[in-house]
XYZ file of C-alpha atoms in Angstrom:
744
model
C -3.600 -14.153 45.678
C -3.093 -11.406 42.699
C 0.122 -11.689 41.011
C 2.098 -8.350 40.742
C 3.424 -7.455 37.480
C 6.781 -8.862 37.406
C 5.175 -11.576 38.345
C 3.367 -12.082 35.557
C 5.896 -10.473 33.081
C 9.008 -13.905 34.653
C 5.609 -16.218 33.929
C 5.129 -14.809 30.142
C 8.437 -14.685 30.152
C 9.472 -18.699 31.501
C 6.162 -19.731 28.818
C 7.617 -18.513 26.098
C 11.252 -20.123 25.875
C 10.128 -23.248 28.241
C 6.795 -24.118 26.751
C 6.065 -23.055 23.811
C 9.739 -23.231 22.481
C 8.949 -26.981 22.815
C 5.599 -26.664 20.648
C 8.030 -24.956 17.503
C 9.386 -28.935 17.068
C 8.819 -29.419 12.910
C 7.517 -32.430 12.798
C 4.837 -30.538 14.789
C 3.225 -28.589 12.091
C 2.264 -30.335 8.539
C 4.095 -28.789 6.102
C 3.180 -28.389 2.598
C 5.618 -27.834 -0.240
C 3.338 -26.572 -3.037
C 1.731 -23.940 0.057
C -1.382 -22.612 1.741
C -3.191 -19.454 2.219
C -2.961 -17.952 5.054
C -4.731 -15.202 6.742
C -3.485 -12.224 8.852
C -2.923 -9.143 10.671
C 0.268 -7.029 10.341
C -0.829 -3.720 12.051
C -2.371 -3.587 15.096
C -2.687 -0.885 17.796
C -3.633 -1.583 21.228
C -3.947 0.582 24.840
C -0.190 0.733 24.450
C -0.166 3.041 21.408
C -0.394 6.836 22.666
C -3.116 7.854 19.847
C -4.751 4.776 21.257
C -4.872 5.490 24.974
C -6.265 9.190 23.978
C -9.211 7.628 22.221
C -10.013 5.300 25.193
C -8.503 2.668 24.238
C -6.786 3.082 28.395
C -7.560 -0.924 28.544
C -6.156 -3.693 26.625
C -3.104 -3.884 25.930
C -0.653 -6.590 23.161
C -2.727 -9.677 25.450
C -5.705 -8.691 24.269
C -5.062 -8.135 20.468
C -3.566 -12.032 20.176
C -6.704 -13.271 22.384
C -9.056 -11.626 19.691
C -6.857 -13.176 17.178
C -7.593 -16.661 18.056
C -11.207 -16.396 19.089
C -11.914 -14.926 22.665
C -13.823 -12.502 23.131
C -12.330 -8.565 24.484
C -13.842 -5.371 25.267
C -14.033 -2.859 23.365
C -13.097 1.039 24.631
C -16.993 1.351 24.745
C -17.032 -1.053 27.062
C -19.207 -3.624 25.430
C -17.587 -7.439 24.203
C -16.857 -8.404 20.781
C -15.593 -11.094 18.730
C -14.207 -11.749 15.584
C -15.745 -14.029 13.416
C -12.802 -16.253 12.579
C -9.832 -16.456 14.118
C -6.463 -15.458 12.319
C -3.451 -17.685 11.126
C -0.861 -15.082 12.363
C -0.983 -11.526 13.610
C 2.205 -9.101 14.951
C 0.846 -6.226 17.589
C 2.446 -3.243 15.973
C 2.388 -0.755 18.522
C 3.545 2.986 18.040
C 7.328 2.686 19.384
C 7.583 6.047 20.078
C 7.161 6.005 23.908
C 5.169 1.996 23.212
C 2.877 0.992 26.388
C 4.075 4.132 28.600
C 1.003 6.283 29.124
C -0.837 2.797 29.525
C 1.960 1.399 32.188
C 1.781 4.512 33.695
C -1.500 4.334 34.901
C -1.043 0.673 35.932
C -0.836 1.019 39.796
C 1.332 -2.836 38.719
C 3.594 -2.084 36.337
C 7.025 -0.899 36.940
C 6.823 1.514 35.764
C 4.296 3.723 37.297
C 7.266 3.783 40.433
C 9.498 5.624 38.241
C 9.654 9.504 38.887
C 9.034 11.070 35.694
C 5.333 8.750 35.351
C 3.678 11.469 37.556
C 3.890 13.198 34.866
C 2.217 10.408 32.591
C -1.124 9.569 35.277
C -4.288 10.903 34.054
C -7.695 10.492 34.897
C -9.272 12.964 33.504
C -9.665 12.922 29.450
C -8.598 16.791 29.502
C -5.458 14.885 31.832
C -5.066 12.448 29.091
C -5.025 15.105 26.480
C -2.576 17.245 28.342
C 0.206 14.064 28.874
C -0.307 12.987 25.060
C 0.413 16.782 24.547
C 3.333 17.130 26.124
C 4.342 13.378 24.787
C 3.684 14.170 20.989
C 5.730 17.672 21.399
C 9.109 16.058 22.240
C 8.273 12.733 19.285
C 7.440 16.051 16.694
C 10.526 18.241 18.201
C 12.645 15.456 17.984
C 13.898 15.727 21.527
C 13.611 12.581 23.229
C 12.519 12.509 26.813
C 15.261 10.361 27.997
C 13.834 8.545 31.070
C 11.450 7.717 28.882
C 13.592 6.789 25.954
C 16.341 5.073 28.272
C 16.661 1.618 27.145
C 16.390 0.332 31.276
C 12.776 2.221 31.043
C 11.718 1.320 26.940
C 13.215 -2.087 26.702
C 11.938 -3.569 29.696
C 8.223 -2.652 27.848
C 10.187 -4.136 24.562
C 10.681 -7.332 26.771
C 7.541 -7.623 27.637
C 6.040 -7.153 24.463
C 7.909 -10.100 23.363
C 7.445 -12.186 25.492
C 3.437 -11.934 25.671
C 4.014 -12.664 21.724
C 5.613 -15.701 22.253
C 3.090 -16.513 24.903
C 0.147 -16.592 22.642
C 2.855 -18.765 18.990
C 1.313 -21.639 18.789
C 3.093 -23.398 15.249
C 1.058 -24.876 13.514
C -1.600 -23.043 14.936
C -1.640 -19.241 15.359
C 1.149 -17.948 14.758
C 2.769 -14.621 16.537
C 5.971 -12.063 15.629
C 8.251 -9.796 17.038
C 7.040 -6.039 15.758
C 6.552 -2.538 15.811
C 5.584 0.499 14.462
C 8.114 3.361 13.703
C 5.882 6.870 12.700
C 7.905 9.143 11.161
C 5.507 11.865 10.342
C 7.053 15.241 9.195
C 4.916 18.026 8.711
C 2.102 15.262 9.370
C 2.653 13.101 5.829
C 2.236 9.522 7.135
C 5.970 7.642 6.345
C 5.041 4.619 8.432
C 6.059 1.415 8.819
C 5.863 -1.947 10.915
C 8.431 -3.504 11.456
C 8.671 -7.353 11.756
C 11.172 -10.122 13.319
C 11.340 -13.937 12.192
C 12.753 -14.465 15.631
C 11.372 -13.452 18.690
C 14.379 -14.751 20.017
C 16.894 -12.692 18.122
C 15.994 -8.893 18.391
C 17.171 -5.347 20.129
C 17.386 -4.440 22.907
C 15.244 -1.907 21.934
C 12.841 -0.562 18.706
C 14.559 2.200 16.728
C 11.950 5.147 16.729
C 10.982 7.905 15.112
C 13.349 9.443 17.988
C 15.965 8.136 16.575
C 15.232 9.107 13.268
C 12.492 9.774 11.040
C 14.490 9.481 7.911
C 13.474 5.813 6.418
C 17.372 5.647 5.375
C 18.211 5.863 9.082
C 15.452 3.089 9.915
C 17.429 0.927 6.671
C 20.615 1.617 8.188
C 19.656 -0.039 11.597
C 18.402 -2.828 10.130
C 20.847 -3.922 8.435
C 22.543 -3.570 11.306
C 20.062 -5.912 12.972
C 20.902 -8.251 10.214
C 24.754 -8.283 10.329
C 23.987 -8.951 14.652
C 21.758 -12.185 13.467
C 18.552 -10.781 14.046
C 16.480 -11.211 10.458
C 13.957 -8.056 10.230
C 11.929 -6.291 7.138
C 9.929 -3.891 7.244
C 6.082 -2.857 5.580
C 5.419 0.658 4.599
C 1.381 1.502 4.673
C -0.214 4.380 4.033
C 1.141 5.891 0.676
C -1.898 7.879 -0.231
C -1.812 9.464 3.064
C 2.330 10.002 2.880
C 2.014 13.543 0.214
C 3.300 11.957 -1.802
C 6.701 10.798 -0.082
C 6.811 7.219 0.460
C 7.503 6.638 -3.648
C 9.780 9.238 -4.912
C 11.803 9.243 -7.870
C 14.226 12.067 -7.581
C 15.410 13.019 -4.018
C 15.051 10.307 -0.940
C 14.085 11.028 2.767
C 16.962 13.734 3.294
C 17.387 15.485 -0.126
C 19.961 14.018 -1.407
C 20.027 11.819 -5.509
C 18.461 8.566 -5.606
C 20.688 6.471 -7.060
C 21.572 2.543 -7.330
C 22.381 2.248 -3.743
C 19.329 3.712 -2.326
C 17.964 1.550 -4.389
C 19.418 -2.148 -3.359
C 18.661 -0.837 0.832
C 15.012 -0.243 0.292
C 14.545 -3.692 -1.826
C 16.371 -5.207 0.867
C 14.455 -3.375 3.612
C 10.591 -2.617 2.940
C 9.374 -6.586 0.439
C 6.425 -5.273 1.099
C 3.660 -2.450 1.711
C -0.178 -1.574 2.592
C -2.880 -2.396 -0.250
C -5.497 -1.395 2.056
C -6.069 -0.271 5.312
C -9.117 1.472 7.354
C -7.265 4.884 6.154
C -8.499 3.439 2.649
C -6.607 2.000 -0.820
C -2.862 2.681 -1.083
C -3.277 0.997 -4.900
C -4.460 3.805 -7.346
C -6.526 6.605 -7.697
C -9.432 7.657 -10.296
C -6.678 10.781 -11.676
C -4.031 9.055 -11.563
C -6.176 6.176 -13.616
C -8.975 8.360 -15.409
C -9.371 4.199 -17.401
C -9.463 2.102 -14.393
C -13.683 2.003 -13.573
C -13.157 0.195 -10.015
C -10.430 2.722 -9.184
C -12.451 4.576 -7.264
C -12.537 1.881 -4.224
C -11.961 2.939 -0.139
C -9.902 6.045 -1.563
C -8.789 9.021 1.058
C -6.732 11.715 0.581
C -5.486 13.661 3.329
C -2.903 14.772 6.270
C -2.652 12.739 8.390
C -3.849 15.500 11.970
C -4.894 18.637 9.395
C -8.248 19.288 8.750
C -9.884 20.139 4.983
C -6.251 18.582 4.140
C -5.208 16.866 0.602
C -2.733 14.856 -0.137
C -0.238 14.779 -3.845
C -0.950 11.972 -6.292
C 1.865 11.951 -7.274
C 3.970 9.326 -5.021
C 2.017 8.244 -3.049
C 0.805 4.705 -5.086
C 1.380 1.897 -5.862
C 0.455 1.138 -9.485
C 2.682 4.305 -10.025
C 4.995 3.614 -7.594
C 5.237 0.164 -10.375
C 5.192 2.218 -13.117
C 7.706 4.354 -12.188
C 9.784 1.156 -10.824
C 10.206 0.037 -14.630
C 10.803 3.875 -16.036
C 13.472 3.880 -13.623
C 14.895 0.445 -14.388
C 15.231 1.458 -18.089
C 16.632 4.684 -17.832
C 18.694 4.216 -14.376
C 19.374 0.564 -14.240
C 17.556 0.225 -11.162
C 13.997 -0.499 -10.159
C 13.586 0.447 -6.021
C 10.188 -0.549 -6.489
C 10.280 -4.212 -6.762
C 8.005 -4.813 -4.216
C 4.851 -7.262 -2.930
C 1.186 -6.540 -1.228
C -0.510 -7.469 2.187
C -4.006 -6.177 3.274
C -3.712 -4.955 7.037
C -5.864 -2.751 10.041
C -4.078 -0.049 11.353
C -7.105 -0.119 13.502
C -6.888 1.586 17.356
C -9.616 -1.547 19.342
C -7.285 -4.271 20.215
C -9.131 -5.419 17.708
C -10.150 -5.383 13.468
C -13.286 -6.022 12.658
C -12.728 -7.304 9.271
C -16.510 -7.454 7.878
C -19.249 -4.580 6.905
C -22.126 -6.640 9.139
C -20.272 -6.504 11.978
C -18.822 -2.673 11.812
C -17.604 -1.313 15.228
C -15.178 1.226 14.623
C -11.551 1.651 14.308
C -11.037 4.804 16.539
C -11.788 3.609 20.087
C -14.793 6.036 21.487
C -14.451 8.131 18.336
C -17.048 5.812 16.335
C -17.886 3.664 18.547
C -21.653 3.616 17.997
C -23.345 3.587 14.353
C -24.499 7.430 15.420
C -21.291 8.692 15.640
C -19.649 6.932 12.912
C -22.850 8.083 10.103
C -22.066 11.850 12.186
C -19.932 12.577 9.033
C -17.401 13.824 11.552
C -13.804 14.902 10.403
C -11.267 14.007 13.219
C -7.383 14.487 13.167
C -8.253 15.327 8.536
C -9.897 11.745 8.652
C -13.822 11.055 7.848
C -15.084 9.017 10.035
C -17.364 8.141 7.192
C -14.924 7.594 4.505
C -12.933 5.007 7.226
C -13.750 1.340 6.384
C -12.759 -1.915 7.573
C -10.064 -3.590 8.303
C -7.555 -4.756 5.738
C -6.317 -8.667 5.855
C -3.239 -9.702 4.613
C -2.248 -13.785 3.146
C 0.564 -14.990 3.049
C 1.721 -18.891 0.900
C 3.758 -20.707 3.283
C 4.554 -24.188 3.497
C 3.556 -24.644 7.303
C 1.656 -21.669 10.116
C 5.363 -20.597 11.916
C 7.238 -18.089 11.982
C 10.218 -18.491 9.685
C 7.911 -19.894 7.103
C 5.330 -17.113 6.934
C 8.174 -14.688 7.461
C 10.031 -16.400 3.974
C 6.558 -15.996 2.406
C 7.275 -12.105 3.094
C 10.290 -12.158 2.338
C 10.475 -13.174 -1.722
C 6.457 -11.375 -1.562
C 4.695 -14.760 -2.212
C 1.414 -12.352 -0.908
C -1.319 -10.948 -1.160
C -4.053 -8.506 0.239
C -7.588 -8.030 0.896
C -10.006 -5.228 1.565
C -10.796 -7.981 4.427
C -12.699 -10.372 3.167
C -10.983 -13.824 2.438
C -10.515 -14.545 -1.030
C -7.966 -17.274 -1.499
C -5.630 -16.016 -5.048
C -2.787 -17.185 -6.342
C -0.557 -15.873 -9.563
C 1.600 -17.359 -11.262
C 3.412 -16.574 -14.458
C 5.835 -17.968 -17.304
C 6.830 -19.397 -20.592
C 5.378 -22.425 -21.525
C 1.808 -22.396 -19.114
C -1.511 -23.950 -21.273
C -4.771 -23.887 -20.676
C -4.417 -27.365 -19.795
C -2.569 -27.180 -17.119
C -5.730 -26.233 -14.956
C -7.756 -29.910 -15.332
C -4.540 -31.771 -14.244
C -5.033 -32.757 -10.142
C -1.257 -31.187 -9.794
C -1.853 -28.167 -11.257
C 0.156 -25.627 -8.871
C 3.297 -28.244 -9.014
C 3.797 -28.157 -12.694
C 2.886 -24.108 -12.052
C 6.168 -24.139 -9.673
C 7.988 -25.865 -11.479
C 7.268 -23.801 -14.807
C 7.755 -20.162 -13.956
C 7.928 -18.218 -10.694
C 5.075 -17.504 -7.769
C 3.606 -13.806 -7.482
C 6.322 -11.649 -5.865
C 8.865 -13.590 -8.388
C 10.625 -12.317 -11.606
C 9.914 -13.911 -14.538
C 12.413 -16.022 -16.148
C 14.852 -15.551 -19.816
C 12.093 -14.716 -22.344
C 11.645 -18.764 -24.128
C 8.352 -18.478 -25.595
C 6.285 -15.071 -27.684
C 4.709 -13.730 -24.782
C 3.939 -14.770 -21.103
C 1.236 -16.767 -19.745
C -0.278 -16.122 -16.410
C -1.922 -18.532 -14.148
C -4.857 -16.700 -11.974
C -7.138 -18.587 -9.363
C -9.329 -16.955 -6.640
C -11.334 -18.854 -4.324
C -13.903 -17.235 -2.905
C -14.753 -16.325 0.833
C -16.873 -19.319 2.506
C -18.329 -16.917 4.481
C -19.079 -14.007 2.129
C -20.085 -12.903 -1.415
C -19.482 -14.898 -4.667
C -16.959 -13.427 -7.370
C -17.263 -11.456 -10.236
C -14.702 -11.446 -12.435
C -10.281 -11.702 -12.076
C -8.490 -8.837 -13.546
C -4.660 -9.105 -14.335
C -3.558 -5.031 -14.247
C -0.522 -4.683 -16.510
C 2.019 -1.286 -16.214
C 5.189 -1.539 -18.926
C 7.137 1.427 -19.972
C 8.706 3.277 -23.506
C 11.849 6.516 -23.257
C 10.307 7.325 -19.640
C 7.031 7.128 -20.208
C 4.772 5.184 -18.653
C 1.709 3.263 -20.058
C -0.969 1.320 -18.102
C -4.013 -1.816 -19.534
C -6.034 -4.349 -17.655
C -7.761 -7.137 -19.002
C -10.306 -9.329 -17.764
C -9.486 -12.254 -17.744
C -11.649 -14.357 -15.736
C -14.912 -14.083 -15.344
C -18.523 -14.604 -13.628
C -21.974 -15.592 -15.940
C -22.464 -15.744 -19.970
C -20.608 -12.061 -20.416
C -19.041 -10.414 -23.057
C -16.425 -8.433 -23.449
C -18.141 -5.146 -25.783
C -15.936 -4.691 -28.734
C -16.674 -1.659 -28.866
C -15.707 -0.249 -25.219
C -13.708 -3.348 -25.063
C -15.250 -3.759 -21.335
C -16.888 -6.052 -19.087
C -20.373 -5.857 -18.556
C -21.176 -4.728 -14.857
C -21.819 -8.362 -12.900
C -25.361 -7.250 -12.079
C -26.313 -5.983 -8.135
C -28.899 -7.794 -5.980
C -27.972 -5.365 -2.702
C -30.836 -4.383 -1.039
C -30.055 -1.171 -0.090
C -33.056 -0.065 2.747
C -32.908 -3.528 4.070
C -28.779 -4.020 4.470
C -29.019 -7.750 2.075
C -28.178 -8.672 -0.617
C -28.450 -12.727 -2.534
C -25.098 -14.175 -3.497
C -27.328 -15.826 -6.338
C -25.461 -13.880 -8.810
C -21.326 -14.758 -9.311
C -19.061 -17.385 -9.044
C -17.599 -19.904 -5.996
C -14.112 -19.699 -7.820
C -12.407 -18.581 -10.723
C -8.830 -20.000 -12.649
C -7.663 -18.697 -16.017
C -4.440 -19.086 -18.464
C -4.024 -15.672 -20.067
C -1.277 -14.923 -22.978
C -0.300 -10.968 -22.819
C -1.779 -10.405 -26.030
C 0.099 -6.938 -26.539
C 3.731 -8.624 -25.274
C 7.147 -6.401 -26.384
C 9.911 -8.473 -25.690
C 12.040 -4.969 -25.159
C 9.789 -3.396 -22.801
C 10.111 -3.853 -19.020
C 6.454 -4.907 -18.095
C 4.800 -5.599 -14.815
C 1.383 -7.708 -13.813
C -0.420 -8.000 -11.178
C -4.121 -9.710 -10.683
C -7.242 -8.354 -9.485
C -10.034 -9.649 -7.780
C -13.743 -8.510 -8.056
C -16.442 -9.659 -5.215
C -20.299 -8.945 -6.858
C -21.723 -6.005 -4.852
C -22.594 -6.790 -1.185
C -23.611 -3.399 0.971
C -20.654 -1.231 3.413
C -20.655 -0.799 6.336
C -22.445 2.646 6.809
C -25.291 0.639 5.151
C -25.874 -1.969 7.127
C -25.564 0.428 10.077
C -27.634 2.923 8.483
C -30.693 -0.125 8.567
C -29.401 -0.397 12.509
C -30.318 2.718 13.124
C -33.568 3.165 10.678
C -32.764 5.518 8.639
C -31.730 5.961 5.095
C -27.690 5.041 3.870
C -25.267 8.541 3.877
C -25.501 9.730 0.323
C -21.937 10.991 0.246
C -20.133 7.085 0.278
C -21.114 4.319 -1.550
C -23.868 2.457 -0.402
C -22.541 -0.995 -1.759
C -18.834 -2.166 -2.035
C -17.227 -4.681 -4.700
C -15.167 -6.500 -2.115
C -11.537 -7.278 -3.865
C -8.263 -9.034 -3.422
C -4.689 -7.347 -4.807
C -2.156 -10.228 -5.489
C 1.781 -9.226 -5.810
C 2.982 -8.568 -9.095
C 5.594 -10.592 -11.298
C 7.510 -8.472 -12.897
C 9.903 -8.617 -16.643
C 13.139 -7.340 -17.537
C 14.126 -8.245 -21.138
C 17.113 -8.914 -21.631
C 20.711 -6.807 -23.512
C 19.846 -8.526 -26.628
C 15.416 -7.834 -26.294
C 16.825 -4.171 -25.494
C 18.589 -3.915 -28.588
C 16.044 -4.101 -31.029
C 13.744 -1.562 -29.512
C 13.395 1.674 -31.202
C 15.245 3.851 -28.271
C 14.024 7.539 -27.784
C 16.121 10.645 -28.238
C 17.686 11.574 -24.505
C 18.213 15.313 -23.777
C 22.337 14.165 -23.237
C 21.797 13.482 -27.057
C 19.713 16.044 -28.093
C 22.475 18.528 -26.441
C 25.550 16.808 -27.798
C 23.750 17.694 -31.416
C 23.897 20.929 -30.512
C 20.458 21.848 -29.245
C 19.366 24.915 -26.730
C 17.446 25.003 -24.256
C 14.887 28.136 -24.348
C 15.099 30.743 -22.004
C 13.028 32.122 -20.332
C 12.501 35.395 -22.706
C 12.731 32.772 -25.133
C 10.139 30.791 -23.984
C 7.617 33.565 -22.769
C 8.045 34.403 -26.606
C 7.146 31.812 -27.896
C 4.768 29.715 -26.221
C 2.778 32.512 -24.337
C -0.836 33.128 -25.273
C 0.076 30.745 -28.147
C -0.983 27.669 -29.413
C 1.594 24.887 -29.092
C 0.801 21.311 -31.947
C 3.000 18.582 -30.411
C 3.703 15.320 -31.119
C 4.561 12.637 -28.625
C 6.868 10.587 -30.280
C 6.451 7.847 -28.492
C 2.423 6.771 -28.633
C 2.135 9.367 -32.217
C -0.526 10.741 -30.761
C -1.183 14.710 -31.377
C -2.101 17.865 -29.195
C -2.800 21.150 -29.693
C -1.834 23.044 -26.336
C -2.843 26.749 -25.219
C -0.712 28.267 -23.104
C -2.673 31.209 -22.249
C -2.120 34.270 -21.018
C -4.119 34.050 -18.229
C -2.168 31.713 -16.572
C -3.926 29.015 -18.161
C -2.886 25.827 -20.625
C -5.919 23.965 -22.720
C -4.865 20.682 -24.380
C -7.082 19.101 -26.950
C -6.197 16.535 -28.280
C -6.263 15.942 -32.180
C -7.372 11.782 -33.237
C -9.882 10.576 -34.080
C -10.979 8.365 -31.306
C -10.586 8.263 -26.879
C -7.803 7.493 -25.440
C -7.097 3.654 -25.253
C -7.034 2.134 -21.337
C -2.914 2.075 -22.359
C -2.804 5.662 -22.732
C -3.970 6.816 -19.193
C -1.341 7.951 -17.850
C -0.226 9.773 -20.470
C -3.424 11.771 -20.883
C -3.191 12.092 -16.868
C -0.165 14.097 -17.564
C -1.030 15.914 -20.945
C -4.442 16.356 -19.654
C -7.485 15.428 -21.549
C -9.246 16.573 -24.119
C -10.986 20.437 -23.144
C -8.757 19.611 -19.852
C -6.862 23.447 -17.983
C -4.309 23.894 -15.383
C -2.834 26.423 -13.896
C 1.212 27.010 -14.892
C 3.822 29.596 -14.676
C 6.924 30.150 -17.185
C 9.762 30.061 -14.407
C 13.549 29.122 -14.963
C 13.239 28.338 -18.562
C 10.808 25.792 -17.723
C 6.847 25.528 -18.749
C 5.668 24.157 -14.612
C 1.946 22.844 -15.039
C 0.733 21.693 -11.550
C -1.436 18.907 -11.876
C -2.791 16.993 -8.661
C -0.267 19.923 -6.312
C 2.538 18.123 -8.620
C 4.416 20.683 -10.421
C 5.434 19.225 -14.165
C 8.252 21.164 -16.382
C 8.588 20.981 -19.783
C 12.360 21.980 -21.152
C 12.034 23.247 -24.764
C 14.974 22.888 -26.852
C 15.553 24.198 -30.507
C 17.975 21.800 -32.974
C 18.797 24.633 -36.363
C 14.856 24.977 -37.051
C 13.000 22.430 -35.239
C 11.851 22.874 -31.130
C 11.633 19.597 -29.320
C 9.886 19.211 -25.383
C 11.392 17.324 -22.120
C 8.950 16.646 -19.811
C 10.871 16.360 -15.930
C 8.926 13.055 -15.008
C 10.469 10.895 -17.921
C 13.413 9.962 -17.040
C 15.595 12.482 -19.328
C 13.962 11.377 -22.585
C 12.698 14.298 -25.120
C 9.596 12.487 -26.154
C 7.731 15.743 -27.866
C 8.577 17.318 -31.651
C 6.708 20.656 -31.179
C 5.803 22.877 -34.361
C 5.812 26.490 -34.630
C 3.695 28.094 -32.542
C 0.754 30.447 -33.165
C -0.874 33.711 -32.124
C -4.276 32.291 -30.626
C -7.145 34.131 -31.009
């Protein structure tokens, strides 16, 4: 006899609380104090998400997601069977909390949701009917007008309980871990501000999730999370797709409610959001070529648009993790707090109930929109998204004592995590003051590393040596390409300016860094593009190194994280082209260098060390000396149509800046050599030699817009000297300006 929905739900609940609860005995799982690497998915949608349902994923719900994750075949929305190559270690299904499950369950005759009067408005058979229902629900979300019959805790709470019972059913401590989780889907004006919310214990969860229907402000989500902890429900949030946030994900001036950012806001963010997604199907959020022009590997799976708007683009400033790390250092230095000490995970955001992690077996991410090679290579734009630019799911990695909810959750809390582009590279990073190269010859080097320093996600202890050392190890995915190199990405700040530099610290083969360019030669390329094949005849199986920062200044804030690159392999679009017997598309890369990123390690100077630093001049100090800002009329007379000679007092670099009468600003660097990698962030803001940008004189400031973000310079006069202060340098006056000359 076929069981009813209620019978299935009760059985699932009993199993979750009973049989699998017994399996949670500590004796069941072997604890490793030196921790194991576990790979999992922290961002997965099923038919219970509204947007997944309207693109054809109408049948496969949360239970199917867990079946897929543990290695069982399930049906793709297009009808064919799919199966994961290697089961995951953990997963949290994160369906959108806004009307989660309502469309799917309203159209399921066995569900009690389908018996509700409101369900008649949600029932749909044809795609046209489905779209109409979606518009009805989406409009209520956009207008912040909840449909009471669907948000009633007796209704929404029942679906949430079913979600959690399914998670409990598949949770097998020591073998496969599930989490009670969901996605909070804030999207003001099509700007992505989403967070995935995870609970530590499915027995300690709220009656219903907090959704964007309750509030689309992250500050309100954090307040709700704080209340959950007070009630005994341990919870954390993971932000994602900062690259599509239009610069809102990592602000430095005002919060989501328009209030000035302060130390209390920073504490709230740190307490609630320990992690962010570094890579998922809608692009990477590490950095962008315009933000890091000297990073030769910055142009990796870049996507930049506003969700739902075709031919759109999002602001870069405030939308990438590396820049957030740098701004956080400057905020700590200037204001005494850093809201951006978060770690990395990789994740999927697939709406197929299943995520694909390998380029060679790609089956799309968005239901029927990209279910076939033909549809994927057609170059379609859907909801602002270029299908060709979407990618495989990222993977989250954690270093935990055992494969259990408590251990994995605690690893996420302490940020001992890493993200990959989908491959199973294992990478570790430790930081300390006394690590020596000989350590890596010891069998117990990991134990020694923990004892003598901190793992990724941590803060370096007080200074004990001249410069910190870092132990980094990467082991290749046994079923994918060999390793090219390990890099350490360093960021630091001085007097409100931020800098970055990338160090190659371990690499395969006999390559040597070019002393003229400071670059390591490419690893090579064995990819046969026409046949979509490659050879693992180059690269390394494992790379590890003890590296000491050669440019360390104990007086300056700093952040370090590791990035691991594989050798080039074919991208999914190249595999698809081979299947169809056509040439790979020319507007996306034919090859890809898969990679992994560790969470950072931070260095904060002591007050004694800070006292030894040469501190810059601040706006407040300049005003105290009697300086006056030029007003609009004075500024026009001073700069319009003239070339200003500007000296950056932090770097010592000199620029000629022409503020043309035509509203174009031209920057020319006065230097004997090209800018160094360490100065790349400064170059981005000030412009490289010969670069142009539009500007206006407004409210007594020279306002230049770069990548849709305005940067303002205020010019001050003190006696017969002129000084410039940029709006993005946290109250410092870092520019000396000579008397201008009239342009020809």
